[in-house]
XYZ file of C-alpha atoms in Angstrom:
594
model
C -17.359 -13.597 -7.674
C -19.846 -14.241 -10.494
C -20.287 -17.977 -9.770
C -20.756 -17.358 -6.056
C -23.571 -14.902 -6.798
C -25.117 -17.356 -9.210
C -25.051 -20.136 -6.599
C -26.643 -17.815 -4.034
C -29.545 -17.122 -6.387
C -30.003 -20.844 -7.041
C -29.866 -21.621 -3.290
C -32.450 -18.879 -2.708
C -34.677 -20.438 -5.361
C -34.193 -23.939 -3.871
C -35.248 -22.761 -0.391
C -38.314 -21.047 -1.856
C -39.341 -24.240 -3.689
C -38.581 -26.610 -0.783
C -39.884 -24.627 2.161
C -42.083 -21.938 0.591
C -39.820 -19.269 2.105
C -38.631 -16.175 0.219
C -35.389 -15.108 1.884
C -32.691 -12.589 1.068
C -29.382 -13.840 -0.347
C -27.586 -12.267 2.615
C -29.234 -14.894 4.845
C -27.418 -17.709 3.000
C -23.823 -18.071 4.267
C -21.552 -19.248 1.432
C -17.789 -19.627 1.411
C -15.056 -21.470 -0.422
C -14.708 -25.085 0.668
C -11.827 -25.902 3.013
C -8.820 -27.431 1.274
C -9.073 -30.657 3.272
C -12.608 -31.359 1.995
C -13.993 -32.193 -1.431
C -15.899 -29.313 -2.980
C -15.608 -25.800 -4.348
C -18.240 -23.845 -2.396
C -19.798 -24.539 1.001
C -23.208 -23.380 2.185
C -23.542 -23.323 5.975
C -27.098 -24.494 6.649
C -27.393 -24.306 10.457
C -29.205 -20.951 10.216
C -31.524 -22.296 7.498
C -33.067 -25.024 9.665
C -35.613 -22.491 10.967
C -37.168 -22.604 7.470
C -36.979 -26.392 6.996
C -37.865 -27.352 10.613
C -35.502 -30.313 10.109
C -32.014 -31.319 11.247
C -28.969 -29.604 9.670
C -27.967 -32.828 7.839
C -31.409 -33.377 6.299
C -31.737 -29.679 5.429
C -28.317 -29.702 3.723
C -29.172 -32.859 1.781
C -32.521 -31.473 0.568
C -31.041 -28.129 -0.500
C -28.067 -29.868 -2.161
C -30.350 -32.186 -4.152
C -32.503 -29.265 -5.326
C -29.467 -27.101 -6.275
C -27.996 -30.027 -8.250
C -31.313 -30.332 -10.066
C -31.583 -26.579 -10.819
C -27.948 -25.723 -11.631
C -26.125 -27.699 -14.356
C -22.748 -26.338 -13.212
C -23.072 -28.233 -9.911
C -21.599 -31.674 -10.560
C -22.331 -33.188 -7.136
C -22.646 -32.331 -3.465
C -21.511 -33.684 -0.099
C -22.976 -33.105 3.357
C -20.785 -32.931 6.444
C -23.045 -32.204 9.417
C -24.498 -28.756 8.702
C -22.160 -27.977 5.824
C -23.241 -28.440 2.209
C -20.202 -28.763 -0.076
C -20.914 -28.173 -3.770
C -18.626 -29.587 -6.468
C -18.508 -27.511 -9.657
C -18.199 -29.042 -13.139
C -14.713 -28.853 -14.696
C -16.327 -27.301 -17.768
C -16.949 -24.068 -15.823
C -13.268 -23.630 -14.948
C -12.164 -24.528 -18.473
C -14.598 -21.948 -19.854
C -13.204 -19.355 -17.417
C -9.662 -20.128 -18.590
C -10.749 -19.355 -22.144
C -12.203 -16.014 -21.032
C -9.035 -15.145 -19.115
C -6.902 -15.829 -22.168
C -8.865 -13.359 -24.274
C -8.839 -10.601 -21.620
C -5.583 -8.657 -21.398
C -6.919 -6.776 -18.347
C -8.277 -9.791 -16.483
C -8.989 -8.892 -12.868
C -9.139 -5.142 -13.451
C -12.294 -3.000 -13.561
C -12.829 -0.108 -15.968
C -12.084 3.306 -14.457
C -15.170 5.207 -13.314
C -14.169 8.815 -14.051
C -16.552 10.340 -11.498
C -15.427 8.023 -8.684
C -12.505 10.239 -7.657
C -10.159 9.376 -4.804
C -7.375 11.708 -3.688
C -4.643 9.705 -1.993
C -1.777 11.442 -0.199
C 1.437 9.620 0.592
C 5.121 10.327 1.226
C 4.732 13.811 2.822
C 8.418 14.337 3.673
C 10.061 17.219 5.509
C 12.704 19.208 3.665
C 15.128 18.988 6.579
C 16.260 15.404 6.016
C 16.487 12.642 3.400
C 13.890 9.887 3.042
C 14.408 6.968 5.426
C 13.078 3.454 6.054
C 9.802 4.769 7.472
C 9.278 6.776 4.287
C 9.920 3.618 2.262
C 6.961 1.850 3.877
C 4.836 4.976 3.432
C 5.737 5.378 -0.242
C 5.366 1.711 -1.141
C 2.083 1.408 0.724
C 0.667 4.636 -0.725
C 1.662 3.837 -4.303
C 0.348 0.252 -4.194
C -2.946 1.226 -2.521
C -3.417 3.787 -5.301
C -2.808 1.074 -7.917
C -5.177 -1.304 -6.107
C -7.920 1.313 -6.103
C -7.318 1.988 -9.814
C -7.549 -1.748 -10.529
C -10.919 -1.775 -8.737
C -12.188 1.068 -10.964
C -11.459 4.182 -8.896
C -10.173 7.373 -10.531
C -7.182 7.927 -8.260
C -5.160 11.130 -7.913
C -1.833 10.461 -6.189
C -0.655 13.542 -4.313
C 2.292 14.478 -2.147
C 2.391 17.199 0.500
C 5.919 18.432 1.114
C 6.381 19.926 4.567
C 8.688 22.705 3.445
C 8.189 25.246 6.232
C 8.181 25.385 10.028
C 10.650 25.389 12.896
C 12.340 22.127 11.819
C 13.167 23.628 8.417
C 14.571 26.738 10.098
C 16.895 24.564 12.197
C 18.647 23.252 9.060
C 18.731 26.740 7.543
C 20.208 28.323 10.661
C 22.869 25.618 10.998
C 23.947 26.091 7.363
C 23.969 29.862 7.826
C 26.268 29.541 10.835
C 28.554 26.666 9.865
C 27.967 25.931 6.166
C 30.798 28.148 4.839
C 28.793 28.585 1.599
C 29.208 24.926 0.714
C 26.632 23.239 -1.528
C 25.706 19.729 -2.674
C 27.722 20.362 -5.842
C 30.849 21.567 -4.010
C 30.738 18.588 -1.632
C 29.541 16.005 -4.220
C 26.709 15.119 -1.875
C 23.058 14.422 -2.669
C 21.010 17.516 -1.807
C 18.635 15.997 0.747
C 21.533 14.344 2.590
C 23.514 17.593 2.522
C 20.674 19.541 4.178
C 19.921 16.676 6.576
C 23.468 16.868 7.934
C 22.804 20.439 9.065
C 19.620 19.358 10.844
C 21.704 16.856 12.804
C 24.375 19.495 13.425
C 21.758 21.910 14.821
C 20.594 19.275 17.294
C 24.156 18.585 18.405
C 24.940 22.283 19.010
C 21.531 22.831 20.631
C 22.151 20.033 23.135
C 25.534 21.525 23.954
C 23.862 24.867 24.742
C 21.232 23.168 26.931
C 23.973 21.321 28.846
C 25.850 24.560 29.440
C 22.726 26.408 30.658
C 21.804 23.546 32.991
C 25.389 23.556 34.276
C 24.941 27.230 35.130
C 21.908 26.420 37.282
C 18.946 26.688 34.882
C 16.154 24.091 34.929
C 16.332 21.770 31.885
C 12.853 22.693 30.579
C 13.745 26.384 30.778
C 17.123 25.722 29.161
C 15.419 24.074 26.163
C 13.270 27.190 25.677
C 16.023 29.754 26.350
C 18.889 28.166 24.386
C 20.149 30.861 21.951
C 19.951 28.535 18.932
C 16.275 27.748 19.548
C 15.459 31.435 20.025
C 17.242 32.258 16.741
C 15.387 29.477 14.891
C 12.055 30.808 16.180
C 13.018 34.313 15.090
C 13.918 32.977 11.633
C 10.474 31.335 11.346
C 8.759 34.610 12.204
C 10.929 36.436 9.638
C 10.050 33.837 7.002
C 6.320 34.196 7.634
C 6.764 37.982 7.511
C 8.310 37.636 4.029
C 11.950 38.549 4.810
C 13.682 38.498 1.394
C 17.044 37.128 2.566
C 15.479 34.361 4.653
C 13.118 33.475 1.778
C 16.041 33.300 -0.653
C 17.962 30.964 1.662
C 14.836 28.844 2.167
C 14.235 28.569 -1.608
C 17.843 27.522 -2.301
C 18.041 24.866 0.405
C 14.613 23.429 -0.384
C 15.558 23.051 -4.044
C 18.621 21.061 -2.989
C 16.292 18.732 -1.098
C 13.721 18.454 -3.931
C 16.460 17.400 -6.348
C 17.520 14.701 -3.900
C 13.962 13.494 -3.308
C 13.327 13.183 -7.052
C 16.288 10.814 -7.424
C 15.056 8.640 -4.553
C 11.490 8.518 -5.874
C 12.750 7.511 -9.319
C 14.902 4.742 -7.849
C 11.993 3.504 -5.728
C 9.588 3.596 -8.673
C 6.925 5.877 -7.188
C 5.326 8.981 -8.655
C 2.630 11.602 -8.044
C -0.065 13.327 -10.076
C 0.328 16.523 -8.074
C 2.695 17.879 -5.424
C 1.407 20.312 -2.804
C 3.670 22.398 -0.581
C 2.856 23.392 2.972
C 4.228 26.846 2.197
C 1.406 27.258 -0.335
C -1.436 25.891 1.807
C -0.790 27.237 5.314
C -2.091 30.711 4.439
C -5.393 29.209 3.259
C -5.468 27.333 6.561
C -4.849 30.567 8.485
C -7.720 32.199 6.592
C -10.032 29.325 7.555
C -8.951 29.690 11.193
C -9.521 33.456 11.175
C -12.950 32.950 9.599
C -13.798 30.342 12.240
C -12.700 32.753 14.960
C -14.820 35.538 13.466
C -17.873 33.234 13.362
C -17.435 32.149 16.983
C -16.548 28.552 16.110
C -13.005 28.956 17.461
C -11.773 30.966 20.445
C -8.751 33.082 21.331
C -6.800 32.939 24.571
C -5.382 35.967 26.407
C -1.944 35.517 24.790
C -3.500 35.781 21.301
C -3.296 32.072 20.387
C -6.325 30.567 18.594
C -7.869 27.234 19.631
C -10.718 24.864 18.848
C -12.661 23.373 21.760
C -13.276 19.681 21.015
C -14.211 18.498 24.508
C -17.829 17.813 23.485
C -16.479 15.400 20.881
C -14.443 13.584 23.544
C -11.185 15.153 22.389
C -9.328 18.182 23.784
C -8.579 21.788 22.976
C -6.514 22.076 19.804
C -4.046 24.888 19.070
C -4.466 26.321 15.541
C -2.414 29.531 15.682
C 0.411 30.273 18.123
C 0.491 33.466 20.200
C 3.008 34.982 17.759
C 0.616 34.319 14.857
C 2.600 31.450 13.326
C 0.730 28.366 12.185
C 0.982 24.718 13.238
C 0.662 21.447 11.283
C -3.094 21.394 11.769
C -3.404 24.870 10.217
C -1.825 23.817 6.929
C -3.724 20.497 6.907
C -6.995 22.437 7.069
C -5.865 24.539 4.107
C -4.569 21.549 2.143
C -7.813 19.595 2.599
C -9.830 22.607 1.453
C -7.612 23.069 -1.602
C -7.872 19.404 -2.607
C -11.626 19.536 -2.270
C -11.649 22.504 -4.652
C -9.187 20.855 -7.068
C -10.845 17.435 -7.394
C -14.234 17.269 -5.575
C -13.278 13.720 -4.537
C -15.612 11.048 -3.184
C -12.860 10.094 -0.778
C -9.680 11.681 0.570
C -7.113 9.187 1.900
C -4.066 10.095 3.978
C -1.319 7.456 4.237
C 0.319 8.445 7.518
C 1.804 6.472 10.438
C -0.322 5.438 13.397
C 1.325 7.999 15.691
C -0.873 10.571 13.920
C -4.226 8.863 14.617
C -5.332 11.634 16.995
C -4.272 14.333 14.533
C -6.625 13.029 11.841
C -9.496 12.529 14.257
C -9.105 16.216 15.144
C -8.738 17.312 11.510
C -12.075 15.773 10.535
C -13.905 17.260 13.528
C -12.536 20.779 12.968
C -13.346 20.696 9.243
C -16.921 19.675 10.061
C -17.214 22.411 12.691
C -16.104 24.885 10.010
C -19.031 23.735 7.841
C -17.411 21.143 5.539
C -19.656 18.073 5.332
C -17.192 16.414 2.926
C -14.882 15.866 5.924
C -16.859 12.638 6.521
C -15.114 11.225 3.439
C -11.613 11.663 4.871
C -9.913 8.356 5.688
C -6.645 8.028 7.582
C -4.831 4.936 6.317
C -2.869 4.360 9.493
C 0.115 2.020 9.386
C 2.599 0.638 11.902
C 6.206 1.626 12.214
C 9.105 -0.236 10.609
C 12.058 -1.305 12.690
C 15.323 -3.006 11.891
C 16.846 -5.810 13.990
C 19.189 -3.294 15.660
C 16.483 -0.923 16.954
C 14.618 2.322 16.430
C 15.688 5.315 14.365
C 16.022 8.971 15.377
C 16.247 11.686 12.724
C 17.699 14.381 14.968
C 20.551 12.127 16.060
C 21.324 10.995 12.528
C 20.595 7.348 13.278
C 17.922 6.893 10.601
C 18.269 4.188 7.986
C 18.664 6.206 4.806
C 16.376 5.051 1.972
C 19.079 5.383 -0.697
C 21.606 3.466 1.404
C 19.079 0.698 2.101
C 18.217 0.305 -1.597
C 21.943 0.187 -2.428
C 22.493 -2.459 0.256
C 19.569 -4.471 -1.135
C 21.091 -4.281 -4.616
C 24.446 -5.614 -3.393
C 22.741 -8.409 -1.447
C 20.662 -9.366 -4.487
C 23.790 -9.393 -6.625
C 25.776 -11.677 -4.318
C 22.818 -14.018 -3.693
C 21.950 -14.305 -7.387
C 25.569 -14.898 -8.396
C 26.063 -17.546 -5.710
C 23.034 -19.456 -6.998
C 24.372 -19.386 -10.561
C 21.253 -17.774 -12.022
C 23.055 -15.383 -14.391
C 25.617 -17.585 -16.106
C 24.412 -16.617 -19.598
C 23.560 -12.965 -18.848
C 25.396 -9.975 -20.261
C 26.685 -7.418 -17.738
C 23.794 -5.093 -18.558
C 21.187 -7.866 -18.252
C 22.673 -8.954 -14.938
C 22.544 -5.399 -13.535
C 18.894 -5.103 -14.596
C 18.096 -8.401 -12.864
C 19.860 -7.368 -9.644
C 17.798 -4.193 -9.502
C 14.570 -6.095 -10.235
C 15.285 -8.674 -7.536
C 16.460 -6.157 -4.929
C 13.450 -3.865 -5.314
C 11.115 -6.856 -5.575
C 12.513 -8.238 -2.322
C 12.212 -4.894 -0.514
C 8.718 -4.062 -1.761
C 7.226 -7.507 -1.271
C 8.674 -7.955 2.222
C 7.108 -4.655 3.325
C 3.806 -4.969 1.455
C 3.035 -8.555 2.485
C 2.539 -7.309 6.071
C -0.892 -5.939 7.035
C -0.527 -2.128 7.027
C -1.881 -1.821 10.567
C 0.868 -4.001 12.016
C 4.251 -2.823 13.187
C 6.945 -4.731 11.338
C 10.567 -5.739 11.518
C 12.423 -5.446 8.222
C 15.314 -7.863 7.786
C 17.157 -7.258 4.475
C 18.820 -10.683 4.512
C 15.505 -12.526 4.999
C 13.802 -10.593 2.216
C 16.192 -11.815 -0.477
C 15.526 -15.519 -0.370
C 14.550 -17.610 -3.386
C 12.423 -19.848 -1.167
C 9.458 -18.971 1.027
C 7.091 -16.019 1.089
C 9.410 -13.541 -0.653
C 9.506 -11.406 -3.778
C 12.434 -13.328 -5.332
C 10.578 -16.658 -4.906
C 7.620 -15.262 -6.840
C 9.911 -13.682 -9.437
C 11.759 -16.975 -9.905
C 8.482 -18.863 -10.434
C 7.472 -16.396 -13.149
C 10.850 -16.886 -14.861
C 10.430 -20.677 -14.592
C 7.041 -20.515 -16.332
C 8.437 -18.277 -19.074
C 11.228 -20.810 -19.648
C 8.632 -23.568 -20.123
C 6.631 -21.388 -22.521
C 9.724 -20.529 -24.585
C 10.512 -24.227 -24.996
C 6.920 -24.860 -26.113
C 6.949 -22.175 -28.823
C 8.098 -24.599 -31.539
C 5.448 -27.192 -30.685
C 2.445 -27.484 -32.979
C -0.233 -28.184 -30.394
C -3.915 -28.807 -31.158
C -6.748 -26.544 -30.056
C -8.301 -27.749 -26.793
C -11.580 -29.513 -27.547
C -14.555 -28.907 -25.282
C -15.793 -31.695 -23.035
C -12.865 -34.124 -23.327
C -10.643 -32.888 -20.515
C -11.088 -33.831 -16.867
C -9.078 -31.760 -14.422
C -6.497 -33.136 -12.026
C -6.735 -31.876 -8.441
C -3.805 -29.442 -8.756
C -5.048 -28.143 -12.106
C -8.446 -27.368 -10.641
C -6.875 -25.764 -7.547
C -4.878 -23.445 -9.792
C -7.922 -22.528 -11.851
C -9.950 -21.811 -8.721
C -7.243 -19.399 -7.543
C -7.119 -17.691 -10.947
C -10.892 -17.270 -10.974
C -10.585 -15.570 -7.564
C -8.161 -12.910 -8.835
C -10.787 -10.237 -9.693
C -12.541 -10.630 -6.326
C -9.182 -10.523 -4.524
C -8.449 -7.175 -6.197
C -11.817 -5.795 -5.097
C -11.569 -7.016 -1.506
C -7.949 -5.849 -1.123
C -8.919 -2.430 -2.514
C -11.904 -2.168 -0.160
C -9.570 -2.841 2.786
C -6.716 -0.670 1.423
C -4.553 -3.759 1.888
C -1.808 -4.701 -0.598
C -0.940 -7.516 1.830
C -4.098 -9.375 0.731
C -2.944 -9.253 -2.883
C 0.650 -10.159 -1.960
C -0.471 -13.227 -0.043
C -2.881 -14.248 -2.820
C 0.065 -14.148 -5.238
C 2.189 -16.259 -2.902
C -0.609 -18.855 -2.631
C -0.904 -18.940 -6.431
C 2.846 -19.417 -6.821
C 2.946 -22.141 -4.166
C 0.092 -23.972 -5.881
C 1.779 -23.679 -9.276
C 5.027 -25.104 -7.941
C 3.151 -28.094 -6.484
C 1.443 -28.594 -9.851
C 4.817 -28.266 -11.640
C 6.364 -30.928 -9.391
C 3.475 -33.388 -9.731
C 2.594 -33.094 -13.430
C 4.593 -33.162 -16.638
C 4.015 -30.318 -19.027
C 6.331 -30.567 -22.026
C 6.805 -34.330 -21.563
C 3.069 -35.013 -21.307
C 2.130 -37.443 -24.116
C -1.535 -36.474 -24.318
C -1.453 -33.479 -26.677
C -4.736 -32.055 -25.355
C -3.438 -32.160 -21.777
C -0.133 -30.647 -22.852
C -1.894 -27.772 -24.615
C -4.137 -27.207 -21.605
C -1.248 -27.186 -19.127
C 0.643 -24.685 -21.229
C -2.439 -22.454 -21.406
C -2.823 -22.799 -17.644
C 0.856 -21.940 -17.085
C 0.575 -18.912 -19.355
C -2.407 -17.587 -17.428
C -0.683 -18.138 -14.083
C 2.295 -16.136 -15.384
C -0.017 -13.340 -16.581
C -1.735 -13.087 -13.195
C 1.607 -13.150 -11.344
C 2.865 -10.306 -13.528
C -0.399 -8.392 -13.178
C -0.682 -8.712 -9.386
C 2.988 -7.928 -8.807
C 2.694 -4.825 -11.003
C -0.023 -3.526 -8.652
C 2.547 -3.914 -5.863
C 5.087 -2.001 -7.949
C 7.216 -5.101 -8.586
C 8.620 -6.230 -11.928
C 9.032 -9.924 -12.720
C 11.824 -11.235 -14.979
C 11.352 -13.533 -17.945
C 14.742 -15.143 -17.296
C 16.494 -15.928 -14.059
C-alpha cells in the first residue's frame, strides 16, 4: 500500500530525528488499526524502545508527535500502551476515491511480458467425465491464473490431458468387448459420459473375474494380476505403444468422443486454456530423457529391465521411470511435459494445480529434473489443494459413484431457479433474462463457495448452503451489486453538483468503506503471492458487508445535503466497480438487476 510505505518512511525519519538512530523500515512493525479502536494504521513500538531507552507509552507518544509534525496526512494519534494509532485525514481517502474513479483498471498491475508463468490445471483422464474434484481444480486453477495476471504476471494457462495408459485401455477394451459399435451419437449420450460408462463396466467385470479366481483357490493379490481382463488391458497398452494401427484407431475415436464432452463442460464452467498438451505427445520425450539419464549413469536399471532413480540421499525413495516391459509411467510423461514447457515458454515459474495426494509425486519430479541437469526445476511449484466431499461421502470413479460435474451444475441451476423465484426477484424479467440470471446465480454460488475456502484445506460442498442470499455466499454478493446498480439507475436523472474539496467530513461507515477500497490493489498482490483466491473472496465479502451496513445507516437518494448525496453515489459506484472487478477474477459474473 502506497500510504503504508509513506508512513514507514516518515516513522523512520522521526526515529532518526528523535533518537539519532538510522534504522531499516523493516524494523518498524506497522499494521491496520483494529476495528474496535480509533485509527487507520498502528505502529507497534515495543521493539523500538531499545532506541529511545524509554517506556513503550512515552516512546509511542514521542514518535506520534513527531510523525504528526512531519506528515500532513496524519490528522491525530492515540497511544494505547505500546501501540501508536495514527488517524489519517479524510482528504486522503477522498483524493483516493477521485483516483479510483478515473482508473478503469483500479487494483490491477500492467502485464510484465517477460515475467512468464506457466500454470497447469484440470489435467483430466480420457476414461471418465469431469467430476466434483475436477470442478475445484478447474475453478482454482483458472482464478489463480487471473489473480496472477491482475498482479502483472504473463500467465499461460495450460492443460495436460492424460490420454494414454492402462486406465485408458480399460475403457477401450470394455467398449471393444461389449460396446456393440454404439457411439455417443447413437445413444444420445455426451461423449465423456459414454466412455466413462465403459470404464465402470470394466471394473465390474474385472471384479467378477477376481472373485471367480479366488473361489477357485487363487490368492487375491495373484488373482488381481492374473485376471484375463487385466492381462488383455496390459497387452493392449503394449500394442498401443508399439504403434498397432487398429488399437491406435480405436484410441483416437474414443478420445475424440471424450474431448468433445470435455469442451462442453469447460464452456459451461467458464474456463479456458492457452494451450493443451497430451500425454501421448510428451511421454516419448520423457522416455528419451530417462534413456539419456540411464546412459549417463544418473539412473539405474534392475535385472528385469525396469529403469529407476535412486533418491534415498534426498530423503525420498527409489522411483520407477520405465517398467520392465518398456512402458512408461506418469512420472515419465511429467518429465517430458516439463521439458517441453520449458522449451515453449522459458517461464520464470511453472505451477501445477494438483490435489494434495500428489505431494510426493511433485517432490520427486523436481529432484529427478535437477539430477538430469535442469536447474529451472527450482521454479516448479505444486499448488496443492484439499479434496472436496459432499455431505453423503467420498466418491469413487471406478465404481461410478462420482458426482458428475455436468449434473452438479444442472442441479445448481435448478436450485438457483427455485430459490430466486421463491424470493420474487424476477417478477419483471423476461424468460430469457430470468434464465440468464439463474445461470449467473448458480455458477456464482458454486464458484464462490469453493473459492472462499483456503486451497490447502479439505472442504465439504453443500449445494443448498451455497445458494443463499444472506451470509458469505456468491448470491449475497451478487445481490448487493444489483442493489447498488438499482440506486445508481434511480440517481441518473439527478443533477448533482461536483464534490468540492475540503468541505466533506467522512462518517465512520463511509471511511471504513474507503479504507477497504484503498486496500483492493494490495489484496490482489497478497492473494496472488499466496496463490489464494480465498483471500480475494473474503475481501469482497467484507466489502459487501461494510456496504450493507453503510446502506442501512445512511440515506443516499434521500440525503438533503447535495454534496453528501453526490459523494455517497460516487462511493457506491466505486464499491460496485470493485465488486465486479474482484468477482471477475474469481470467474463470477454479477447482475445489474435482481
